[in-house]
Coordinates of C-alpha atoms and ligand atoms in Angstrom, one line a residue:
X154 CA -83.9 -126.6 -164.6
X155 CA -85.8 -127.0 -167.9
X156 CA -85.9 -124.1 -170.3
X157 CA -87.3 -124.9 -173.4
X158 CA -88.3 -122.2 -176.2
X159 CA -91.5 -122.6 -175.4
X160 CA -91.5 -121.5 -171.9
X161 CA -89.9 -118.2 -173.1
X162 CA -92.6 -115.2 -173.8
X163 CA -91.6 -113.4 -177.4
X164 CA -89.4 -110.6 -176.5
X165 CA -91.5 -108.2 -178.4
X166 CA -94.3 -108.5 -176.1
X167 CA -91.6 -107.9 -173.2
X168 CA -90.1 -105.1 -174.6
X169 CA -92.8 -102.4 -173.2
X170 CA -92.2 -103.4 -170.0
X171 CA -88.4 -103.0 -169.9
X172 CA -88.5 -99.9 -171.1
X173 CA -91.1 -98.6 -169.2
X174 CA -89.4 -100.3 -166.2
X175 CA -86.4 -98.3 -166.7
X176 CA -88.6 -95.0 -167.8
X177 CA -90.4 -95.0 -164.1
X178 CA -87.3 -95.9 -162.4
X179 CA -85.9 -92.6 -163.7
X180 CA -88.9 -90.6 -163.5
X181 CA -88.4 -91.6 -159.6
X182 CA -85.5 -90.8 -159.2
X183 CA -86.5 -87.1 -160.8
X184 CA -89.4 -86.8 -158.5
X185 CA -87.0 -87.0 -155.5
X186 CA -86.8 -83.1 -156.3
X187 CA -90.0 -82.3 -155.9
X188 CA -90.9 -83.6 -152.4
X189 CA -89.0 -82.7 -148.6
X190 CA -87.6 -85.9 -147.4
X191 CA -88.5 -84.4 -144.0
X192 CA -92.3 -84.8 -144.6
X193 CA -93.6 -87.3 -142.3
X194 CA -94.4 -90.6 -144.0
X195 CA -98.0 -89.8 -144.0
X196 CA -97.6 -87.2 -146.2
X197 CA -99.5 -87.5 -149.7
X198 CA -96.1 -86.3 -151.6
X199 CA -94.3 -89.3 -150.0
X200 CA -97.3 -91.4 -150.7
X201 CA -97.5 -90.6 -154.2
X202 CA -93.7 -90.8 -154.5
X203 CA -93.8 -94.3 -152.7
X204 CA -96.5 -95.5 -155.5
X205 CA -94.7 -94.1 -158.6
X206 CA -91.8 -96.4 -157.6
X207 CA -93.6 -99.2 -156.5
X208 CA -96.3 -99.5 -159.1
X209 CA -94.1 -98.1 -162.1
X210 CA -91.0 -99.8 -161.1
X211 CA -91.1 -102.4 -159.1
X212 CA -94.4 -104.3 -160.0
X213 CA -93.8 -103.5 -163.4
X214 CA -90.0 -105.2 -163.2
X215 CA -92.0 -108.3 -161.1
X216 CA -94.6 -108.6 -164.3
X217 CA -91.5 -108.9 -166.7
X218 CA -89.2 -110.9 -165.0
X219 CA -93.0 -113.5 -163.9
X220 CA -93.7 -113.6 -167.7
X221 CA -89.7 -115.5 -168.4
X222 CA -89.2 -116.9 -165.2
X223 CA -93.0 -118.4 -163.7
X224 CA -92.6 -120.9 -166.8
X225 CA -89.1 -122.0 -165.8
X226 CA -90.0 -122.5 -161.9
X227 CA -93.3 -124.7 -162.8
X228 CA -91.8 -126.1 -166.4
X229 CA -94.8 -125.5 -168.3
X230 CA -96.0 -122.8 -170.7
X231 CA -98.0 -120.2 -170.0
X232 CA -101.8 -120.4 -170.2
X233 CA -101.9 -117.3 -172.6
X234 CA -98.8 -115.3 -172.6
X235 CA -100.6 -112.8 -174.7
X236 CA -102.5 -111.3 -171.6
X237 CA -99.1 -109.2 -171.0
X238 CA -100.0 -107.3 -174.3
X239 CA -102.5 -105.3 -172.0
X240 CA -101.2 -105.3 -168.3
X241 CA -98.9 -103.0 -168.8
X242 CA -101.7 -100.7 -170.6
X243 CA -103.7 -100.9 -167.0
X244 CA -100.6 -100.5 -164.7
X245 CA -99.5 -97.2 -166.7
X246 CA -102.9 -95.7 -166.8
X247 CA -104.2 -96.8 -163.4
X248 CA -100.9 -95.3 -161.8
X249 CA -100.9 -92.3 -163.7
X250 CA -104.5 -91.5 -162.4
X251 CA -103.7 -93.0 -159.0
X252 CA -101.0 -89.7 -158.9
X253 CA -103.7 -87.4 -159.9
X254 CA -105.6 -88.3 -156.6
X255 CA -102.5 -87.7 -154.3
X256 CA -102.0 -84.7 -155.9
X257 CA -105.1 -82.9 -156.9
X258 CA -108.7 -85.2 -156.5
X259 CA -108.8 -88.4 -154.3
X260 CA -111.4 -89.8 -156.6
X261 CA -109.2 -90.1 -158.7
X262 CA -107.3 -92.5 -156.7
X263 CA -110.1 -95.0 -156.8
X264 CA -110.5 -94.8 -160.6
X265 CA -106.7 -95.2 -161.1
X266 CA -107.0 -97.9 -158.1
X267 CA -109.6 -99.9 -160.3
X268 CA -107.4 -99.7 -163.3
X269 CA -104.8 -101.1 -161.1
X270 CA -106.3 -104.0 -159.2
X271 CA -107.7 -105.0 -163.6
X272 CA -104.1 -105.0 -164.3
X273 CA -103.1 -107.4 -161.5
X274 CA -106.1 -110.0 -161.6
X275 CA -105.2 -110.3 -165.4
X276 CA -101.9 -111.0 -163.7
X277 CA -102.6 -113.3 -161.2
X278 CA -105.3 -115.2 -162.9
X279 CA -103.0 -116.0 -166.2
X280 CA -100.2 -116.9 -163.2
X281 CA -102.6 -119.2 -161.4
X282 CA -103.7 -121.3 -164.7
X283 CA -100.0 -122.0 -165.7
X284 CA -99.6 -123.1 -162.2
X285 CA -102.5 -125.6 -162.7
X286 CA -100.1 -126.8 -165.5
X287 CA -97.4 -126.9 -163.5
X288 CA -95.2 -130.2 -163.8
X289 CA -93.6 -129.9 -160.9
X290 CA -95.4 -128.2 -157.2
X291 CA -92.7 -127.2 -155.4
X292 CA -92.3 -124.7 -152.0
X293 CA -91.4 -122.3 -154.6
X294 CA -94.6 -122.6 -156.7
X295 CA -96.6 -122.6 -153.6
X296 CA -95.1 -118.8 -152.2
X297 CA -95.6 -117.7 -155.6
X298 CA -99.5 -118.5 -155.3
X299 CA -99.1 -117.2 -151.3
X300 CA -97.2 -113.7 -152.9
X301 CA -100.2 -113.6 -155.8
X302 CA -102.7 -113.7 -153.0
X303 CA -101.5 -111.1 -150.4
X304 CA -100.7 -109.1 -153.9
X305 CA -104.6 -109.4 -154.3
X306 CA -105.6 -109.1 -150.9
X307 CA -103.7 -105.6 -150.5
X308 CA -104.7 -103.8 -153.8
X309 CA -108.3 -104.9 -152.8
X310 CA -107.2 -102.8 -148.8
X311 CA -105.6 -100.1 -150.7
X312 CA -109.1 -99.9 -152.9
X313 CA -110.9 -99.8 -149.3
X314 CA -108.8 -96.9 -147.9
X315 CA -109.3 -94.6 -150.9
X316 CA -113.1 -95.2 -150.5
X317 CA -112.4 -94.6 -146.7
X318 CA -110.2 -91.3 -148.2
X319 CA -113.3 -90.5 -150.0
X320 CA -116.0 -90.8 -147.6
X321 CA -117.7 -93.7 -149.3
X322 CA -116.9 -96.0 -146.4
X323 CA -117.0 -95.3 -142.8
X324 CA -113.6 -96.3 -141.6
X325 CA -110.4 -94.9 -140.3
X326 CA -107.9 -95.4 -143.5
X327 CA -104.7 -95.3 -141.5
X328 CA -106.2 -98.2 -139.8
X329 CA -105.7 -100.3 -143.0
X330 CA -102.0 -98.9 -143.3
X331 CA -100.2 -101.8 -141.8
X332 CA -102.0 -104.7 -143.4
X333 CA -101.6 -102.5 -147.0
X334 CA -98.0 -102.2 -146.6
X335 CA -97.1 -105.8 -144.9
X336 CA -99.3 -107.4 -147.4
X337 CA -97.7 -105.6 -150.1
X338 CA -94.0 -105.0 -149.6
X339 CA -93.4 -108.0 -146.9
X340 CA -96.5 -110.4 -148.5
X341 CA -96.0 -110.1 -152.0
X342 CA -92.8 -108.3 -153.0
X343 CA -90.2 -109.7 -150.4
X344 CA -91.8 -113.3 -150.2
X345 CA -91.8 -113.4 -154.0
X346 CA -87.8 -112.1 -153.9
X347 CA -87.1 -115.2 -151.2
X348 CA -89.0 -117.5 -153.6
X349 CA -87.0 -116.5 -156.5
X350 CA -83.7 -115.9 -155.3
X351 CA -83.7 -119.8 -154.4
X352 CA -83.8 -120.3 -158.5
X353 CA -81.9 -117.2 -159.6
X354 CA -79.0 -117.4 -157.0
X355 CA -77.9 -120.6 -158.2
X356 CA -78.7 -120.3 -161.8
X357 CA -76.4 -117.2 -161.8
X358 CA -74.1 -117.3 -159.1
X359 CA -73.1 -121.0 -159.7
X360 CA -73.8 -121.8 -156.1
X361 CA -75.8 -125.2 -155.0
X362 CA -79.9 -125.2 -154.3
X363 CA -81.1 -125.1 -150.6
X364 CA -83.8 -127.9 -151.1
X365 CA -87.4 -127.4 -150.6
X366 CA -87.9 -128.7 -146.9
X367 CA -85.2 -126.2 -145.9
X368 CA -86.9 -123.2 -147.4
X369 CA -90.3 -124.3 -146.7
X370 CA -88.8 -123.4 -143.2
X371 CA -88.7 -119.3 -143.7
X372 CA -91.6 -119.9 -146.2
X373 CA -94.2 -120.9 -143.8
X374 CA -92.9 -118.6 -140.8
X375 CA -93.2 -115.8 -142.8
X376 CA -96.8 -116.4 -144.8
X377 CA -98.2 -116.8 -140.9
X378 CA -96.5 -113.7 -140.5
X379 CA -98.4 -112.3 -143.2
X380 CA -101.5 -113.4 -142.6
X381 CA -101.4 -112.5 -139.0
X382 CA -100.4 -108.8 -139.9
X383 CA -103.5 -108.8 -142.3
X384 CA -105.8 -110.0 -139.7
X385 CA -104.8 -107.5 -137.0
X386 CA -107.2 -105.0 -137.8
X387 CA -110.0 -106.8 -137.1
X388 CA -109.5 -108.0 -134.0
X389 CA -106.8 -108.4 -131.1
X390 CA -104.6 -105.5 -133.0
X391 CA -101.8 -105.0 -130.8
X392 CA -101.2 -108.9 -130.0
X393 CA -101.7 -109.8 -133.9
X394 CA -99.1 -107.0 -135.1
X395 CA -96.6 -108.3 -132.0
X396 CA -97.0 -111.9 -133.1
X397 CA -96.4 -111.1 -136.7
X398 CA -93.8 -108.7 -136.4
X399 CA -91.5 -111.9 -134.6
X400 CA -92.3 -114.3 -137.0
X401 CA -91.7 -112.1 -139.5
X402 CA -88.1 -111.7 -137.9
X403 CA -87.7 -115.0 -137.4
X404 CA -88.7 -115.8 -141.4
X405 CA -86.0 -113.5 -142.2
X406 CA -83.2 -114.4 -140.1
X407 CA -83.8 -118.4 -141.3
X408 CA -83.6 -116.8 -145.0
X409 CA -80.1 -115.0 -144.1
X410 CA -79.4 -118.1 -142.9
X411 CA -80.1 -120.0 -146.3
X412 CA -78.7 -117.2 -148.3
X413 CA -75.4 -117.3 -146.0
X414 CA -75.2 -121.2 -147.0
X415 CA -75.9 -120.8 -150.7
X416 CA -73.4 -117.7 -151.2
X417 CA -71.0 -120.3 -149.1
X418 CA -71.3 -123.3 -151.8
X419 CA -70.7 -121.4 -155.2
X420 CA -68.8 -123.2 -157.0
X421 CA -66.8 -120.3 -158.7
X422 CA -67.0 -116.8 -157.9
X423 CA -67.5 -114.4 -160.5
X424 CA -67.9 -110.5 -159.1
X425 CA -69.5 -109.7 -162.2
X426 CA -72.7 -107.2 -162.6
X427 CA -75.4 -109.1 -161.4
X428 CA -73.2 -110.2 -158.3
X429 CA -72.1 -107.0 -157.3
X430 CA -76.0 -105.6 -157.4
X431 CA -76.6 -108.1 -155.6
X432 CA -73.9 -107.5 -152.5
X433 CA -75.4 -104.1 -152.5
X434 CA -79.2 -105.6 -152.6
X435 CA -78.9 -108.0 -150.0
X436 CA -76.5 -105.4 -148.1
X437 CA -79.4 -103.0 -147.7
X438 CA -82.0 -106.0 -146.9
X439 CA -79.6 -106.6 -144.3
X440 CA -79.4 -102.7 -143.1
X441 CA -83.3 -101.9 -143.4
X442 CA -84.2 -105.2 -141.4
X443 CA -81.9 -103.7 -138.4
X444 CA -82.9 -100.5 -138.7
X445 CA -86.8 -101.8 -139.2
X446 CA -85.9 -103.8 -135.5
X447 CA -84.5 -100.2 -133.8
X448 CA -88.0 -98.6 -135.2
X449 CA -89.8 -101.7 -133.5
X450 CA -88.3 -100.7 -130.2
X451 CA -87.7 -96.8 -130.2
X452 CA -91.1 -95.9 -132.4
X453 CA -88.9 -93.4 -134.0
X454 CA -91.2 -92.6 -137.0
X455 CA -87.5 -91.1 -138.8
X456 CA -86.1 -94.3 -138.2
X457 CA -89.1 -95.9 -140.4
X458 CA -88.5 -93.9 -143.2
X459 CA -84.6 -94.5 -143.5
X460 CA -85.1 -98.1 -142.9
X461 CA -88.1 -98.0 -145.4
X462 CA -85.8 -95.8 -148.0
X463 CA -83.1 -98.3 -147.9
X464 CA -85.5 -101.1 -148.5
X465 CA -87.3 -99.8 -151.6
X466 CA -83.9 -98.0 -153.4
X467 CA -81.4 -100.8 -151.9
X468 CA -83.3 -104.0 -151.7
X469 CA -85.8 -103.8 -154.4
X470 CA -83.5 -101.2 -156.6
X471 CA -80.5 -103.4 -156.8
X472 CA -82.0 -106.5 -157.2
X473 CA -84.1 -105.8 -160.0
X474 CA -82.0 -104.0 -162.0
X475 CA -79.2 -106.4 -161.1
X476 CA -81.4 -109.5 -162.4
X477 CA -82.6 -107.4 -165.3
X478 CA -79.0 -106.9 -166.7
X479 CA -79.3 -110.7 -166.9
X480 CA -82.6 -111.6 -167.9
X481 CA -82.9 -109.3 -170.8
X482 CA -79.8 -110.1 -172.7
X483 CA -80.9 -114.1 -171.8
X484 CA -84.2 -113.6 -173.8
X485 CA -83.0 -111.7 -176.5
X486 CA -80.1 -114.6 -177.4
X487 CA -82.7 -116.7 -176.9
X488 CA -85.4 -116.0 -179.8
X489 CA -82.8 -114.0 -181.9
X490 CA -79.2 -116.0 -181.7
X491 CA -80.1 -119.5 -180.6
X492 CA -81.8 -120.3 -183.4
X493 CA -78.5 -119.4 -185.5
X494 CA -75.6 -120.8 -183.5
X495 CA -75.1 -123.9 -185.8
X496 CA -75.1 -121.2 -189.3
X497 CA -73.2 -118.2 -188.1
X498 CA -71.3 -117.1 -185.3
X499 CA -73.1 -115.3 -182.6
X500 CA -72.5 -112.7 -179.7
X501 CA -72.1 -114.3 -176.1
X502 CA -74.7 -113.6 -173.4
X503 CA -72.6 -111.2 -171.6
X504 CA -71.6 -109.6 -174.8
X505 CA -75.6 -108.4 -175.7
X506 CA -74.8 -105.8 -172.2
X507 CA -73.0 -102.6 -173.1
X508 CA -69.5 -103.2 -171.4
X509 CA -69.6 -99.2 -169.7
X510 CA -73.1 -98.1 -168.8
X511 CA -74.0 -101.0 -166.4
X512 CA -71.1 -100.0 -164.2
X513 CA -71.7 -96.8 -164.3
X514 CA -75.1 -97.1 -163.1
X515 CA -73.7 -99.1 -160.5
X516 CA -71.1 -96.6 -159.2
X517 CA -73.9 -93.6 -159.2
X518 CA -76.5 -95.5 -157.4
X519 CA -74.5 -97.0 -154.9
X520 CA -73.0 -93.8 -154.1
X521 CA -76.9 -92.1 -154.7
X522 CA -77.7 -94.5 -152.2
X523 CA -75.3 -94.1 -149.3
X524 CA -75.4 -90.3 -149.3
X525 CA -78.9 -90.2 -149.7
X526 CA -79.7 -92.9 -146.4
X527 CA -77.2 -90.6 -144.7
X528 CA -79.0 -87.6 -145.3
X529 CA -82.1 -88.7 -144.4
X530 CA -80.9 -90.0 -141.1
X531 CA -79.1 -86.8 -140.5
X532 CA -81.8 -84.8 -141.7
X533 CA -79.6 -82.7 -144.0
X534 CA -81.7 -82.5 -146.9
X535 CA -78.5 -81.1 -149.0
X536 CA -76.8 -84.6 -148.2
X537 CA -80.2 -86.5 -149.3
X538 CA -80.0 -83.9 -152.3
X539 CA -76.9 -84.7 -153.4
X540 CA -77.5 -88.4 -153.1
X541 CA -80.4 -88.0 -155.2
X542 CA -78.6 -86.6 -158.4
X543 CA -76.3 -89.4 -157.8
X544 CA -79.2 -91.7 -157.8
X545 CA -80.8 -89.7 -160.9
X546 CA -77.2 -90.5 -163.0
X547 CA -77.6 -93.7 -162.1
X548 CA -81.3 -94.3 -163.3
X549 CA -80.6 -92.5 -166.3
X550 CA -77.3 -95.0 -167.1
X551 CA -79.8 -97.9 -166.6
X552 CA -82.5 -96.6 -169.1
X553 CA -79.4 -95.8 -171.6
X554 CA -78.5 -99.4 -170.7
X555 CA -81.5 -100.9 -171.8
X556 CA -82.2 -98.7 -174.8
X557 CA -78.9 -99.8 -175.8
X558 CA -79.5 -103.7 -175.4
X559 CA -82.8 -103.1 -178.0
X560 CA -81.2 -100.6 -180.3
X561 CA -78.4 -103.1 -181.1
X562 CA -80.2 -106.0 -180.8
X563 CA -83.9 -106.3 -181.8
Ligands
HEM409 C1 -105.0 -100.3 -156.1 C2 -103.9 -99.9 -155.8 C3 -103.5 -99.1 -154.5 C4 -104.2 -98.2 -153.8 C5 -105.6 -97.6 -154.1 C6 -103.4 -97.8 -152.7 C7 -103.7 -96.8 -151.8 C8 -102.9 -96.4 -150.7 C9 -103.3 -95.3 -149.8 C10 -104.6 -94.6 -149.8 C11 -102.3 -95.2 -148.9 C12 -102.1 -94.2 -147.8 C13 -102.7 -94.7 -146.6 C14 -102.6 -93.8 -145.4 O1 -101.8 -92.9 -145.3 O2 -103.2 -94.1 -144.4 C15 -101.2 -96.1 -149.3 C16 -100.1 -96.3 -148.7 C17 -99.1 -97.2 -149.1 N1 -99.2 -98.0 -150.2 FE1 -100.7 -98.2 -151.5 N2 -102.2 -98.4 -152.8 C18 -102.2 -99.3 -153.9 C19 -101.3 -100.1 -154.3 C20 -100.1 -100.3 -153.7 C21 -99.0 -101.2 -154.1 C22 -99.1 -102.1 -155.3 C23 -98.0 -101.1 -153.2 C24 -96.7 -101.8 -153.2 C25 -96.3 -102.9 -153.9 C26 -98.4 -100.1 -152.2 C27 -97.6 -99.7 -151.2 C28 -98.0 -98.7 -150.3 C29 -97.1 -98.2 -149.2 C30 -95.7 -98.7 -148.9 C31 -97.8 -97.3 -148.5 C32 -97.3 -96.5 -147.3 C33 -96.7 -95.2 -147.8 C34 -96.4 -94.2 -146.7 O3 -96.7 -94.4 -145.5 O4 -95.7 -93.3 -147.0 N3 -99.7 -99.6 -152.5 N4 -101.7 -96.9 -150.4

C-alpha cells in the first residue's frame, strides 16, 4: 500500500474534525439523560438523539478518517483537500438546526436538512474526482462510490420526509423510514466499514488481504440488498423488503466469513488498543445482526431498539474510536516527526497516545455498553442509567484523549 506525503491532508485542516468528533460523541452520551429509553423508536427525542450521534459523530469521524485514508485506497491525491476547511462548518450548523426541528419547529429540520445534504455533496463530489484519479479501481474503490451514493440518495429521502413532516408534500413519512435508514446505516455506513476494514484490518492487525474477487462476493450481495430496500416503497413493498432483508443476511454472513479468515492469518497478534476496540466492535456487529434476525421474526419493536442500540454504540462506537486512536497519532508523525527522523530522535507512533486515558475509555464504555443493552432489554431504565454514566466516563476519557494527542503534539 502506497502512502506518500502527498496523499496525507495537513493535520491542521483535520484537527476540527477530531475534536468535534470527540465533542459530539460526548455530548451524546450526555443527552442519554434527557430522553426515556422506553420511548418507542418513533419518538422525536429518540429521533433527535439517533441524529446527534450519527450526524455529529459518526459521519463526522467517516469525513476525517475519508480525507487520510480515500487517498491511500485509490493512491492518488485528493482533487482539492481544502474543501474539508468547510464541511465540517455545514455538518455543525445543519445538525444543530436539524435538532431544533425535533425539538421545537419541524421547519427547521428542512433548513438544517439543506445545510446537511451541502455538507455531504461537497463531500461526495471532492470523493468522486480523486476517484477519477484513482491509479488503481479496485472492489474497494467501487463500494466507496456505491456507500457515496446511497449516502446521497438517503439525505436526499430524509429531505423528502421532513417536507412530508411539514405538509409540503403529500406523502406518508414513515413510509420512507426503511429506505432512510437501510440506505444510511446498512448503504453507506456499514458497506463503507466492510470496504475499509479490508485495508485497515491488515494494515493494523498484521493479518493477510482477502483479495478483491472474494470480497466482491459480500460486496455485490449486499449493494443489491441496498438497492432493493430503496426501491421497496415504490412498488411490490413487502416482496422488495423480504428480498433485501436475505441478501442483506447473506452479505453479512459472507463478510463474517472473510473477517473470520483474515483475523485467522495475522501474522502476530498484538491485543493492543485498536485490537481490543475492535473485539468489542465486531462483537456487537455480531450481537445486533442476531438480535436484528429475532426482530425479523418476532416484530418485537423492543427488540429493534436493543439490536439497533448495540449497533450504533458497539459497532460504530468502537470501531471509530478504535481506528481513531490510530489514525490520528499516524498523521501527526507524519507531517510533524517524519520530516526529522534522520536530525533528531523522535517519539514512536504508539508513543504520540497517552498510555492511561485510552484504556480507560475502553474499560467505561465497554462496561457503559453492556449494562446499558441490558437495561434496555430488561426495561430497567436504572440499569440503562447506570450504563449510561459509564458510557458518559468513557466519552469524556476519549475527548481528554484527543485533546491530549494535540496539546502535546501540534
Ligand atoms: C438531511 C439529513 C437528514 C434528514 C432531514 C433526516 C430526517 C429524518 C426523519 C424525519 C426521520 C424520522 C422519520 C420517521 O419517524 O418516520 C429520520 C429517521 C432516521 N434517520 Fe434521518 N435524516 C437525515 C440524515 C440522516 C443520516 C445522515 C443518518 C445516518 C447516517 C440518519 C439516520 C436515521 C435513522 C437511523 C432514523 C430512524 C430513527 C428512529 O426510528 O428512531 N438520518 N430521519
Amino acid at each position: 500500500m502506497n502512502v506518500s506525503p502527498d496523499f496525507t491532508p495537513p493535520i491542521k485542516l483535520m484537527k476540527p474534525y477530531f475534536l468535534l468528533t470527540s465533542f459530539f460523541y460526548m455530548l451524546s452520551m450526555m443527552w442519554l439523560f434527557f430522553i426515556n429509553p422506553q420511548s418507542p423508536l418513533d419518538d422525536f427525542s429518540i429521533i433527535a438523539w439517533v441524529h446527534l450521534y450519527m450526524l455529529g459523530f459518526v459521519m463526522m469521524a467517516i469525513f476525517s478518517a475519508m480525507a487520510q485514508l480515500g487517498p491511500v485506497v485509490t493512491e492518488a491525491k485528493h482533487h482539492n483537500v481544502y474543501v474539508f476547511k468547510y464541511i465540517w462548518i455545514f455538518l455543525t450548523l445543519g445538525l444543530s438546526l436539524m435538532l431544533v426541528g425535533f425539538y421545537i419547529n419541524l421547519n427547521f429540520l428542512l433548513y438544517g436538512g439543506a445545510l446537511v445534504l451541502v455538507a455531504m455533496s461537497i463531500y461526495i463530489v471532492e470523493f468522486f474526482l480523486t476517484l477519477k484519479n484513482a491509479r488503481r479501481k479496485t472492489t474497494i474503490t467501487t463500494a466507496m462510490k456505491m456507500s457515496n451514493l446511497f449516502l446521497l440518495l438517503g439525505i436526499i429521502n430524509g429531505l423528502v420526509m421532513a417536507l412530508g413532516f411539514n405538509s409540503y408534500l403529500d406523502i406518508a413519512p414513515h413510509s420512507l423510514l426503511k429506505a432512510h435508514t437501510f440506505g444510511l446505516v446498512v448503504g453507506f455506513v456499514t458497506l463503507l466499514i466492510m470496504g475499509i476494514s479490508i485495508i485497515l484490518v491488515p494494515m493494523f492487525g498484521f493479518s493477510k488481504r482477502i483479495s478483491d474477487d472474494e470480497f466482491a462476493k459480500s460486496f455485490y450481495t449486499l449493494c443489491v440488498g441496498v438497492i432493493l430496500m430503496l426501491a421497496s416503497p415504490l412498488f411490490l413493498t413487502a416482496q422488495l423488503e423480504f428480498a433485501s432483508y436475505a441478501l442483506t443476511i447473506i452479505a453479512i454472513l459472507l463478510y463474517f466469513f472473510q473477517l473470520l479468515k483474515m483475523t485467522k492469518s495475522r501474522k502476530k497478534v498484538v491485543h493492543d488498543i485498536w485490537a481490543k476496540s475492535i473485539y468489542v466492535g465486531f462483537g456487537s456487529f455480531i450481537a445486533s445482526f442476531l438480535l436484528y434476525i429475532v426482530y425479523l421474526i418476532s416484530q418485537d419493536a423492543e427488540i429493534l431498539k436493543v439490536a439497533s442500540w448495540i449497533m450504533l454504540v458497539g459497532f460504530f462506537g468502537f470501531l471509530i474510536i478504535g481506528n481513531l486512536y490510530k489514525i490520528i497519532p499516524f498523521l501527526l508523525w507524519f507531517e510533524i516527526y517524519s520530516p526529522l527522523i534522520e536530525e533528531q530522535n523522535v517519539p514512536m507512533l504508539h508513543e504520540l497516545l497517552p498510555s492511561k486515558l485510552p484504556t480507560l475509555q475502553f474499560i467505561f464504555s465497554t462496561i457503559g455498553l453492556i449494562l446499558s443493552s441490558f437495561g434496555l432489554l430488561i426495561k430497567e431504565p436504572i440499569i440503562f442509567y447506570a450504563g449510561a454514566t459509564s458510557l458518559l466516563f468513557g466519552a469524556i476519557f476519549f475527548a481528554l484523549t484527543v485533546y491530549k494527542i494535540f496539546a502535546r503534539n501540534l
